[in-house]
């Protein structure tokens, strides 16, 4: 049996390289093999930090008898959803259509032409809870294929046709003040007033929705919008979902109160949350939000930074096969590390109880109130961190994903400017250099790399858009025009290669010359990270304020058209349109442009701290960048030029005048 996964750049595929299952990577040869043998394809999709992916692998894919069934009756394909989001999107849509829900591991059975005819998620090794065992499912699929193959193929073809119809672009619909106000009202109705966040368990950090609400508050003064943000940010920062020792957020909370996380830490979550907490700290001057932002930035650089300069995708939920092993504590363990007095104080402060808040009498660490002795608190955290560092550590998926690195670059560049942390901007610059030198192959963006080796998967829309946004943030942070030039190149490629030719303002997630799947994915909804289309709209709007006039008009019009395609989504399901709504708020503001000519740290600091979310702030010498062109010094003094969209104020030379203009 060939080990076809041994040379993969995906840690998830490498985790399965030693299975007795005869795995194939996603490739045309695998489907040709299925056609030659006239057997179905068993498609298994997951990712390296996925707890239940590990469970199913151990229970089924490492079992010789199960593997023998799979090898005899199927061509088995393993896909890393983070490496091939296009494949994941197509079959997740099918899974949700068939079952009403989705998740990972995803288990799909396909015809040799790739059409799905049965989809699900995790299957246990023995029947439980009304769910068949995985072996029972395999037997049923084999029976259906052997006895009713034509019927199965016909049903699969009808499903694919239906999915293609339902994935058509949404009609244009304005995202005006009424929609923005209505989204806030809808979110207020979904808001969990007791625990913060939205809905019940499981509860995910709503980072993009929080950013929208912050921007809405800045524009309108809405007390309700800011109250939702602060209650949610406080609850997450104090909960077990936040790592109270080392910083960084877990993927989600399994309960409604943010106490017990699903322990994996994802790059995209932490990048987006860094941005939200940094913005909130800037708005409120809260020391808690500032601390969380600083600790999250340091977590990104320390724990997810790669030797090549990029950022790794995630830390695993499991350690040595045990979920949360690295992170949880008992009162006795606290006492052993800290002594009786400090141990008891820490147990009270962090809500570590004899009964435990997690499993087997262990507790996650919470911080629901400010410590009464900061020096003692820092001593306790330092000692606990040192001991925890000697525990077994979770695995790290160290592949570099272009889109998620773009999100990290944006957050670190912007937060680095806010907090005057040049080392964060330097970290963002290293990641950008890596992506532009390694991931650009023949002027086309590749999605992933690992250990300095670029992967084969083509970049999707979110890769182009999120990286472009990060480069634009770096241009503003450093004044270096090379970042702007690279962003413009990516945006022009995205507009030409991903646009839907039949629907102005709509975009596909894959390029026009990408691998043909059973249908071309185009999901406009914002989920764990921005949709490719909303990320592109954001980058286009930002770029429109930084480039020359001719291209600015093209970019702004494209951004407006894209936002209009999300109007119905924003009005009907604002929780899944957070990034779109944030872009719409920036459009409603103008967006704001602040061009500072000459060397004035005071003017720059005022602009950075007072400009609304989505604003563009650039400082430099006259004519050093398109935004600074034809904007001279005023009476020989540095000056700030403030514009709202197409309307500009007179230039100002004092901080007081600039603050007034931005207010």
Short mmCIF file of C-alpha atoms in Angstrom, two decimals, residues 161-590:
data_model
loop_
_atom_site.label_atom_id
_atom_site.label_comp_id
_atom_site.label_asym_id
_atom_site.label_seq_id
_atom_site.Cartn_x
_atom_site.Cartn_y
_atom_site.Cartn_z
CA UNK A 161 -27.75 20.74 -9.55
CA UNK A 162 -29.81 21.92 -6.59
CA UNK A 163 -26.72 23.11 -4.71
CA UNK A 164 -25.55 25.06 -7.75
CA UNK A 165 -28.93 26.82 -8.00
CA UNK A 166 -28.93 27.70 -4.31
CA UNK A 167 -25.38 29.08 -4.40
CA UNK A 168 -26.25 31.77 -6.95
CA UNK A 169 -25.37 35.37 -6.08
CA UNK A 170 -27.77 37.29 -3.86
CA UNK A 171 -29.68 40.15 -5.52
CA UNK A 172 -28.39 43.65 -4.93
CA UNK A 173 -29.81 45.41 -1.88
CA UNK A 174 -28.60 48.62 -0.28
CA UNK A 175 -26.87 48.58 3.09
CA UNK A 176 -28.05 51.98 4.27
CA UNK A 177 -28.59 53.53 7.69
CA UNK A 178 -31.84 51.64 8.13
CA UNK A 179 -30.07 48.31 7.56
CA UNK A 180 -27.21 49.24 9.90
CA UNK A 181 -29.60 50.36 12.64
CA UNK A 182 -31.72 47.27 12.07
CA UNK A 183 -28.68 45.01 12.40
CA UNK A 184 -27.93 46.53 15.80
CA UNK A 185 -31.53 46.00 16.88
CA UNK A 186 -31.43 42.38 15.71
CA UNK A 187 -28.14 41.74 17.52
CA UNK A 188 -29.58 43.29 20.67
CA UNK A 189 -32.43 40.76 20.45
CA UNK A 190 -29.94 37.86 20.15
CA UNK A 191 -27.65 39.20 22.87
CA UNK A 192 -27.13 37.03 25.96
CA UNK A 193 -27.60 39.67 28.66
CA UNK A 194 -26.44 37.35 31.42
CA UNK A 195 -23.26 35.95 29.87
CA UNK A 196 -22.40 38.20 26.95
CA UNK A 197 -22.14 37.05 23.38
CA UNK A 198 -24.99 35.76 21.27
CA UNK A 199 -27.18 32.70 21.55
CA UNK A 200 -26.46 29.72 23.76
CA UNK A 201 -23.92 26.93 23.90
CA UNK A 202 -21.59 26.38 22.15
CA UNK A 203 -20.56 30.03 22.05
CA UNK A 204 -18.04 31.48 19.62
CA UNK A 205 -16.16 34.78 19.92
CA UNK A 206 -18.11 37.20 17.67
CA UNK A 207 -15.05 39.26 16.75
CA UNK A 208 -16.31 40.75 13.47
CA UNK A 209 -19.71 41.60 14.95
CA UNK A 210 -17.96 43.37 17.82
CA UNK A 211 -15.89 45.42 15.37
CA UNK A 212 -19.07 46.41 13.51
CA UNK A 213 -20.75 47.48 16.76
CA UNK A 214 -17.70 49.52 17.79
CA UNK A 215 -17.74 51.33 14.44
CA UNK A 216 -21.49 51.87 14.68
CA UNK A 217 -21.07 53.40 18.14
CA UNK A 218 -18.31 55.68 16.87
CA UNK A 219 -20.50 56.93 14.03
CA UNK A 220 -23.85 57.22 15.82
CA UNK A 221 -23.07 57.33 19.52
CA UNK A 222 -25.27 54.24 20.08
CA UNK A 223 -25.09 53.30 23.76
CA UNK A 224 -26.71 49.94 23.05
CA UNK A 225 -24.06 48.97 20.51
CA UNK A 226 -21.20 49.77 22.88
CA UNK A 227 -22.90 48.01 25.81
CA UNK A 228 -23.08 44.75 23.82
CA UNK A 229 -19.40 45.02 22.96
CA UNK A 230 -18.20 45.78 26.47
CA UNK A 231 -20.30 43.06 28.12
CA UNK A 232 -19.08 40.47 25.63
CA UNK A 233 -15.46 41.59 25.73
CA UNK A 234 -15.48 41.56 29.54
CA UNK A 235 -17.02 38.08 29.69
CA UNK A 236 -14.57 36.59 27.21
CA UNK A 237 -11.54 38.26 28.80
CA UNK A 238 -12.49 36.90 32.21
CA UNK A 239 -13.60 33.45 31.08
CA UNK A 240 -11.86 30.16 30.61
CA UNK A 241 -11.91 30.71 26.85
CA UNK A 242 -9.07 33.20 27.41
CA UNK A 243 -5.69 31.87 28.53
CA UNK A 244 -5.25 33.74 31.81
CA UNK A 245 -1.56 32.79 32.03
CA UNK A 246 -0.16 33.17 28.52
CA UNK A 247 -2.75 35.13 26.55
CA UNK A 248 -4.66 34.07 23.47
CA UNK A 249 -8.20 32.79 22.98
CA UNK A 250 -9.46 29.26 22.45
CA UNK A 251 -11.68 28.47 19.48
CA UNK A 252 -15.00 28.50 21.36
CA UNK A 253 -16.70 27.80 24.66
CA UNK A 254 -18.69 24.58 25.05
CA UNK A 255 -20.96 26.32 27.57
CA UNK A 256 -22.87 29.60 27.39
CA UNK A 257 -20.80 31.22 30.16
CA UNK A 258 -17.35 31.10 28.50
CA UNK A 259 -16.05 28.80 31.28
CA UNK A 260 -14.94 25.65 29.42
CA UNK A 261 -13.24 26.17 26.08
CA UNK A 262 -12.70 23.81 23.23
CA UNK A 263 -9.00 24.26 23.80
CA UNK A 264 -7.56 24.65 20.33
CA UNK A 265 -6.23 28.13 19.57
CA UNK A 266 -6.61 29.32 15.98
CA UNK A 267 -4.58 32.01 14.27
CA UNK A 268 -7.59 33.65 12.65
CA UNK A 269 -9.53 33.96 15.93
CA UNK A 270 -6.65 35.56 17.75
CA UNK A 271 -5.82 37.94 14.91
CA UNK A 272 -9.41 39.15 14.71
CA UNK A 273 -9.77 39.41 18.49
CA UNK A 274 -6.49 41.31 18.76
CA UNK A 275 -7.97 43.85 16.36
CA UNK A 276 -11.24 44.14 18.28
CA UNK A 277 -9.62 44.48 21.73
CA UNK A 278 -7.04 46.96 20.45
CA UNK A 279 -9.81 49.08 18.93
CA UNK A 280 -11.84 48.85 22.13
CA UNK A 281 -8.81 49.78 24.25
CA UNK A 282 -8.24 52.81 22.04
CA UNK A 283 -11.88 53.84 22.37
CA UNK A 284 -12.31 53.33 26.12
CA UNK A 285 -8.80 53.53 27.63
CA UNK A 286 -9.66 50.37 29.57
CA UNK A 287 -6.57 48.74 31.13
CA UNK A 288 -8.24 45.32 30.84
CA UNK A 289 -8.77 45.63 27.09
CA UNK A 290 -5.26 46.96 26.70
CA UNK A 291 -3.83 44.02 28.68
CA UNK A 292 -5.77 41.47 26.62
CA UNK A 293 -4.68 43.09 23.36
CA UNK A 294 -1.03 43.16 24.42
CA UNK A 295 -1.07 39.57 25.68
CA UNK A 296 -2.82 38.34 22.52
CA UNK A 297 -0.26 40.05 20.28
CA UNK A 298 2.56 38.52 22.30
CA UNK A 299 0.88 35.10 22.09
CA UNK A 300 0.73 35.37 18.30
CA UNK A 301 4.41 36.20 18.00
CA UNK A 302 5.71 33.88 20.72
CA UNK A 303 3.55 30.77 20.27
CA UNK A 304 2.48 30.92 16.63
CA UNK A 305 5.50 32.55 15.03
CA UNK A 306 7.45 30.25 12.67
CA UNK A 307 11.23 30.29 12.04
CA UNK A 308 10.59 31.52 8.48
CA UNK A 309 8.75 34.60 9.76
CA UNK A 310 5.13 33.54 9.24
CA UNK A 311 2.45 32.50 11.70
CA UNK A 312 1.36 28.90 12.32
CA UNK A 313 -2.27 27.94 11.88
CA UNK A 314 -3.19 26.60 15.31
CA UNK A 315 -2.41 24.89 18.58
CA UNK A 316 -4.16 21.57 19.13
CA UNK A 317 -7.10 21.01 21.47
CA UNK A 318 -5.44 17.84 22.78
CA UNK A 319 -2.20 17.15 24.55
CA UNK A 320 -1.07 13.52 24.42
CA UNK A 321 -4.60 12.64 23.39
CA UNK A 322 -6.19 14.37 26.39
CA UNK A 323 -8.22 17.51 25.82
CA UNK A 324 -7.06 20.49 27.87
CA UNK A 325 -4.30 18.58 29.69
CA UNK A 326 -1.86 21.50 29.45
CA UNK A 327 -4.23 24.14 30.76
CA UNK A 328 -6.38 22.91 33.68
CA UNK A 329 -5.65 22.92 37.42
CA UNK A 330 -6.82 21.53 40.76
CA UNK A 331 -6.61 23.37 44.11
CA UNK A 332 -3.94 20.88 45.20
CA UNK A 333 -1.81 21.67 42.15
CA UNK A 334 -2.04 25.39 42.86
CA UNK A 335 -0.96 24.81 46.44
CA UNK A 336 1.92 22.60 45.34
CA UNK A 337 3.26 25.36 43.10
CA UNK A 338 2.39 28.43 45.17
CA UNK A 339 2.24 27.27 48.77
CA UNK A 340 -0.78 27.25 51.08
CA UNK A 341 -1.46 30.97 51.28
CA UNK A 342 -0.90 31.97 47.67
CA UNK A 343 -2.48 28.72 46.48
CA UNK A 344 -5.71 29.45 48.32
CA UNK A 345 -5.69 33.06 47.07
CA UNK A 346 -5.14 31.93 43.48
CA UNK A 347 -7.87 29.27 43.72
CA UNK A 348 -10.36 31.92 44.80
CA UNK A 349 -9.21 34.44 42.20
CA UNK A 350 -9.18 31.95 39.28
CA UNK A 351 -12.34 30.04 40.36
CA UNK A 352 -10.50 26.73 40.80
CA UNK A 353 -12.83 24.60 42.93
CA UNK A 354 -12.60 21.16 44.56
CA UNK A 355 -15.46 19.98 42.32
CA UNK A 356 -13.85 21.42 39.21
CA UNK A 357 -15.33 23.38 36.35
CA UNK A 358 -13.99 21.03 33.67
CA UNK A 359 -13.47 17.26 33.96
CA UNK A 360 -12.18 14.91 36.68
CA UNK A 361 -12.08 17.62 39.32
CA UNK A 362 -9.97 20.01 37.25
CA UNK A 363 -10.80 23.62 36.47
CA UNK A 364 -10.08 26.11 33.77
CA UNK A 365 -8.72 29.45 34.98
CA UNK A 366 -11.12 32.38 35.04
CA UNK A 367 -10.49 35.97 36.10
CA UNK A 368 -13.89 37.48 36.81
CA UNK A 369 -12.67 40.37 38.94
CA UNK A 370 -9.55 42.51 39.08
CA UNK A 371 -6.95 41.17 41.54
CA UNK A 372 -6.61 43.26 44.70
CA UNK A 373 -2.82 42.95 44.64
CA UNK A 374 -1.28 43.32 41.17
CA UNK A 375 2.26 42.50 42.31
CA UNK A 376 1.07 39.30 43.95
CA UNK A 377 -1.01 38.49 40.88
CA UNK A 378 1.95 38.82 38.53
CA UNK A 379 4.08 36.67 40.85
CA UNK A 380 1.40 33.96 40.88
CA UNK A 381 0.98 34.06 37.11
CA UNK A 382 4.72 33.87 36.58
CA UNK A 383 5.15 30.83 38.81
CA UNK A 384 2.15 29.00 37.35
CA UNK A 385 3.33 29.77 33.82
CA UNK A 386 6.77 28.36 34.56
CA UNK A 387 5.30 25.09 35.84
CA UNK A 388 2.82 24.87 32.97
CA UNK A 389 5.65 25.30 30.48
CA UNK A 390 7.12 22.02 31.79
CA UNK A 391 3.88 20.11 31.23
CA UNK A 392 3.31 18.26 27.94
CA UNK A 393 2.35 20.84 25.32
CA UNK A 394 -0.32 20.69 22.60
CA UNK A 395 0.76 19.99 19.07
CA UNK A 396 1.12 22.87 16.64
CA UNK A 397 -0.11 22.96 13.05
CA UNK A 398 2.77 24.99 11.69
CA UNK A 399 1.61 25.44 8.12
CA UNK A 400 1.38 29.07 7.06
CA UNK A 401 -2.00 30.00 5.54
CA UNK A 402 -1.93 33.16 3.42
CA UNK A 403 -5.36 34.50 4.43
CA UNK A 404 -4.88 33.99 8.16
CA UNK A 405 -1.40 35.47 8.02
CA UNK A 406 -2.97 38.45 6.29
CA UNK A 407 -5.35 38.86 9.23
CA UNK A 408 -2.41 38.64 11.66
CA UNK A 409 -0.40 41.17 9.65
CA UNK A 410 -3.33 43.61 9.73
CA UNK A 411 -3.90 43.23 13.47
CA UNK A 412 -0.23 43.45 14.45
CA UNK A 413 0.47 46.43 12.19
CA UNK A 414 -2.53 48.37 13.46
CA UNK A 415 -2.06 47.44 17.11
CA UNK A 416 1.66 48.13 16.80
CA UNK A 417 0.84 51.69 15.77
CA UNK A 418 -1.84 52.13 18.45
CA UNK A 419 0.44 50.95 21.26
CA UNK A 420 3.75 52.19 19.81
CA UNK A 421 5.13 48.65 19.66
CA UNK A 422 7.55 48.67 16.75
CA UNK A 423 8.42 44.99 17.30
CA UNK A 424 4.85 44.03 16.38
CA UNK A 425 5.11 45.98 13.13
CA UNK A 426 8.43 44.27 12.43
CA UNK A 427 6.81 40.85 13.00
CA UNK A 428 4.04 41.79 10.59
CA UNK A 429 6.63 42.90 8.03
CA UNK A 430 8.51 39.58 8.29
CA UNK A 431 5.32 37.66 7.64
CA UNK A 432 4.46 39.85 4.67
CA UNK A 433 7.94 39.37 3.21
CA UNK A 434 7.57 35.59 3.56
CA UNK A 435 4.24 35.56 1.76
CA UNK A 436 5.39 37.81 -1.05
CA UNK A 437 8.62 35.90 -1.65
CA UNK A 438 7.50 32.29 -1.04
CA UNK A 439 3.75 32.16 -1.70
CA UNK A 440 3.77 34.16 -4.94
CA UNK A 441 4.64 31.66 -7.67
CA UNK A 442 4.56 32.93 -11.27
CA UNK A 443 2.65 35.97 -9.98
CA UNK A 444 -0.11 33.77 -8.51
CA UNK A 445 -0.71 33.37 -4.81
CA UNK A 446 -0.42 29.92 -3.22
CA UNK A 447 -2.47 29.28 -0.10
CA UNK A 448 -0.03 27.47 2.20
CA UNK A 449 3.58 26.75 3.01
CA UNK A 450 5.39 24.77 5.68
CA UNK A 451 9.03 24.78 6.76
CA UNK A 452 9.82 27.17 3.93
CA UNK A 453 8.29 24.89 1.27
CA UNK A 454 5.33 26.32 -0.59
CA UNK A 455 2.29 24.09 -1.08
CA UNK A 456 0.54 23.31 -4.33
CA UNK A 457 -2.95 24.61 -3.45
CA UNK A 458 -3.94 27.77 -5.30
CA UNK A 459 -4.88 30.81 -3.27
CA UNK A 460 -8.60 31.45 -2.93
CA UNK A 461 -10.32 34.83 -2.75
CA UNK A 462 -9.80 35.24 1.00
CA UNK A 463 -6.05 34.73 0.54
CA UNK A 464 -5.76 37.56 -1.96
CA UNK A 465 -8.08 39.87 -0.02
CA UNK A 466 -6.80 39.32 3.53
CA UNK A 467 -3.16 39.59 2.44
CA UNK A 468 -3.93 42.78 0.51
CA UNK A 469 -5.58 44.27 3.61
CA UNK A 470 -2.53 43.35 5.69
CA UNK A 471 -0.18 44.98 3.18
CA UNK A 472 -2.29 48.14 3.21
CA UNK A 473 -2.07 48.20 7.03
CA UNK A 474 1.72 47.85 6.77
CA UNK A 475 1.87 50.68 4.24
CA UNK A 476 0.10 52.92 6.75
CA UNK A 477 2.26 51.73 9.64
CA UNK A 478 5.60 52.15 7.87
CA UNK A 479 5.01 54.55 5.00
CA UNK A 480 6.80 52.10 2.68
CA UNK A 481 5.28 52.22 -0.78
CA UNK A 482 6.31 48.64 -1.64
CA UNK A 483 3.49 47.33 0.54
CA UNK A 484 0.95 49.48 -1.32
CA UNK A 485 2.26 48.35 -4.71
CA UNK A 486 2.02 44.67 -3.71
CA UNK A 487 -1.51 45.14 -2.37
CA UNK A 488 -2.64 46.83 -5.59
CA UNK A 489 -1.29 43.92 -7.62
CA UNK A 490 -3.23 41.42 -5.50
CA UNK A 491 -6.43 43.45 -5.70
CA UNK A 492 -6.22 43.82 -9.46
CA UNK A 493 -5.72 40.05 -9.77
CA UNK A 494 -8.71 39.40 -7.49
CA UNK A 495 -10.97 41.70 -9.49
CA UNK A 496 -10.01 40.07 -12.79
CA UNK A 497 -9.92 36.41 -11.73
CA UNK A 498 -12.64 35.97 -9.09
CA UNK A 499 -15.47 38.25 -10.26
CA UNK A 500 -18.79 36.68 -11.25
CA UNK A 501 -19.20 37.83 -14.88
CA UNK A 502 -22.98 37.47 -14.69
CA UNK A 503 -23.54 39.37 -11.44
CA UNK A 504 -21.81 42.72 -10.92
CA UNK A 505 -20.41 42.94 -7.39
CA UNK A 506 -20.49 39.19 -6.76
CA UNK A 507 -17.39 37.03 -6.48
CA UNK A 508 -16.52 33.36 -6.54
CA UNK A 509 -14.18 31.93 -3.93
CA UNK A 510 -12.00 30.28 -6.57
CA UNK A 511 -10.28 31.81 -9.58
CA UNK A 512 -11.64 31.45 -13.11
CA UNK A 513 -8.90 28.96 -14.00
CA UNK A 514 -8.99 26.99 -10.73
CA UNK A 515 -9.65 23.27 -10.55
CA UNK A 516 -13.21 22.48 -11.59
CA UNK A 517 -15.28 21.08 -8.72
CA UNK A 518 -18.86 19.84 -8.88
CA UNK A 519 -19.86 23.48 -8.46
CA UNK A 520 -17.87 26.70 -8.07
CA UNK A 521 -18.05 27.84 -4.43
CA UNK A 522 -19.18 31.38 -3.61
CA UNK A 523 -20.13 31.79 0.05
CA UNK A 524 -20.76 35.44 1.04
CA UNK A 525 -21.35 34.78 4.74
CA UNK A 526 -18.87 35.72 7.44
CA UNK A 527 -18.29 32.76 9.72
CA UNK A 528 -15.16 32.09 11.80
CA UNK A 529 -13.25 34.47 9.54
CA UNK A 530 -14.35 37.02 6.93
CA UNK A 531 -15.80 35.67 3.71
CA UNK A 532 -13.55 36.16 0.73
CA UNK A 533 -15.97 38.67 -0.76
CA UNK A 534 -16.31 40.79 2.40
CA UNK A 535 -12.55 40.74 2.92
CA UNK A 536 -12.12 41.91 -0.67
CA UNK A 537 -14.67 44.70 -0.20
CA UNK A 538 -12.79 45.87 2.89
CA UNK A 539 -9.42 45.84 1.16
CA UNK A 540 -10.82 47.64 -1.89
CA UNK A 541 -12.32 50.36 0.28
CA UNK A 542 -9.07 50.81 2.22
CA UNK A 543 -7.07 50.89 -1.01
CA UNK A 544 -9.44 53.43 -2.56
CA UNK A 545 -8.30 55.91 0.08
CA UNK A 546 -4.60 55.25 -0.53
CA UNK A 547 -4.16 55.02 -4.31
CA UNK A 548 -4.29 57.60 -7.07
CA UNK A 549 -7.60 59.09 -8.17
CA UNK A 550 -8.26 56.94 -11.25
CA UNK A 551 -7.78 53.60 -9.51
CA UNK A 552 -9.46 54.93 -6.35
CA UNK A 553 -12.75 55.38 -8.22
CA UNK A 554 -12.56 51.84 -9.60
CA UNK A 555 -11.86 50.34 -6.19
CA UNK A 556 -14.52 52.32 -4.38
CA UNK A 557 -17.18 51.45 -6.93
CA UNK A 558 -16.21 47.77 -6.72
CA UNK A 559 -16.40 47.88 -2.91
CA UNK A 560 -19.84 49.52 -3.00
CA UNK A 561 -21.14 46.98 -5.51
CA UNK A 562 -19.82 44.11 -3.41
CA UNK A 563 -21.45 45.45 -0.24
CA UNK A 564 -24.77 45.78 -2.05
CA UNK A 565 -24.63 42.05 -2.87
CA UNK A 566 -24.57 41.38 0.88
CA UNK A 567 -27.51 43.64 1.69
CA UNK A 568 -30.05 40.87 2.26
CA UNK A 569 -27.58 38.87 4.33
CA UNK A 570 -26.80 41.91 6.49
CA UNK A 571 -30.47 42.67 7.00
CA UNK A 572 -31.65 39.12 7.72
CA UNK A 573 -28.66 37.46 9.44
CA UNK A 574 -26.31 40.14 10.85
CA UNK A 575 -24.46 37.61 13.01
CA UNK A 576 -23.18 36.10 9.76
CA UNK A 577 -22.43 39.46 8.14
CA UNK A 578 -20.23 41.11 10.77
CA UNK A 579 -17.38 41.94 8.43
CA UNK A 580 -19.76 43.18 5.74
CA UNK A 581 -21.43 45.47 8.27
CA UNK A 582 -18.06 46.81 9.39
CA UNK A 583 -17.22 47.68 5.78
CA UNK A 584 -20.62 49.34 5.40
CA UNK A 585 -19.93 51.46 8.49
CA UNK A 586 -16.60 52.56 7.00
CA UNK A 587 -18.45 53.50 3.80
CA UNK A 588 -21.01 55.45 5.82
CA UNK A 589 -18.13 57.42 7.37
CA UNK A 590 -16.69 58.26 4.00
#
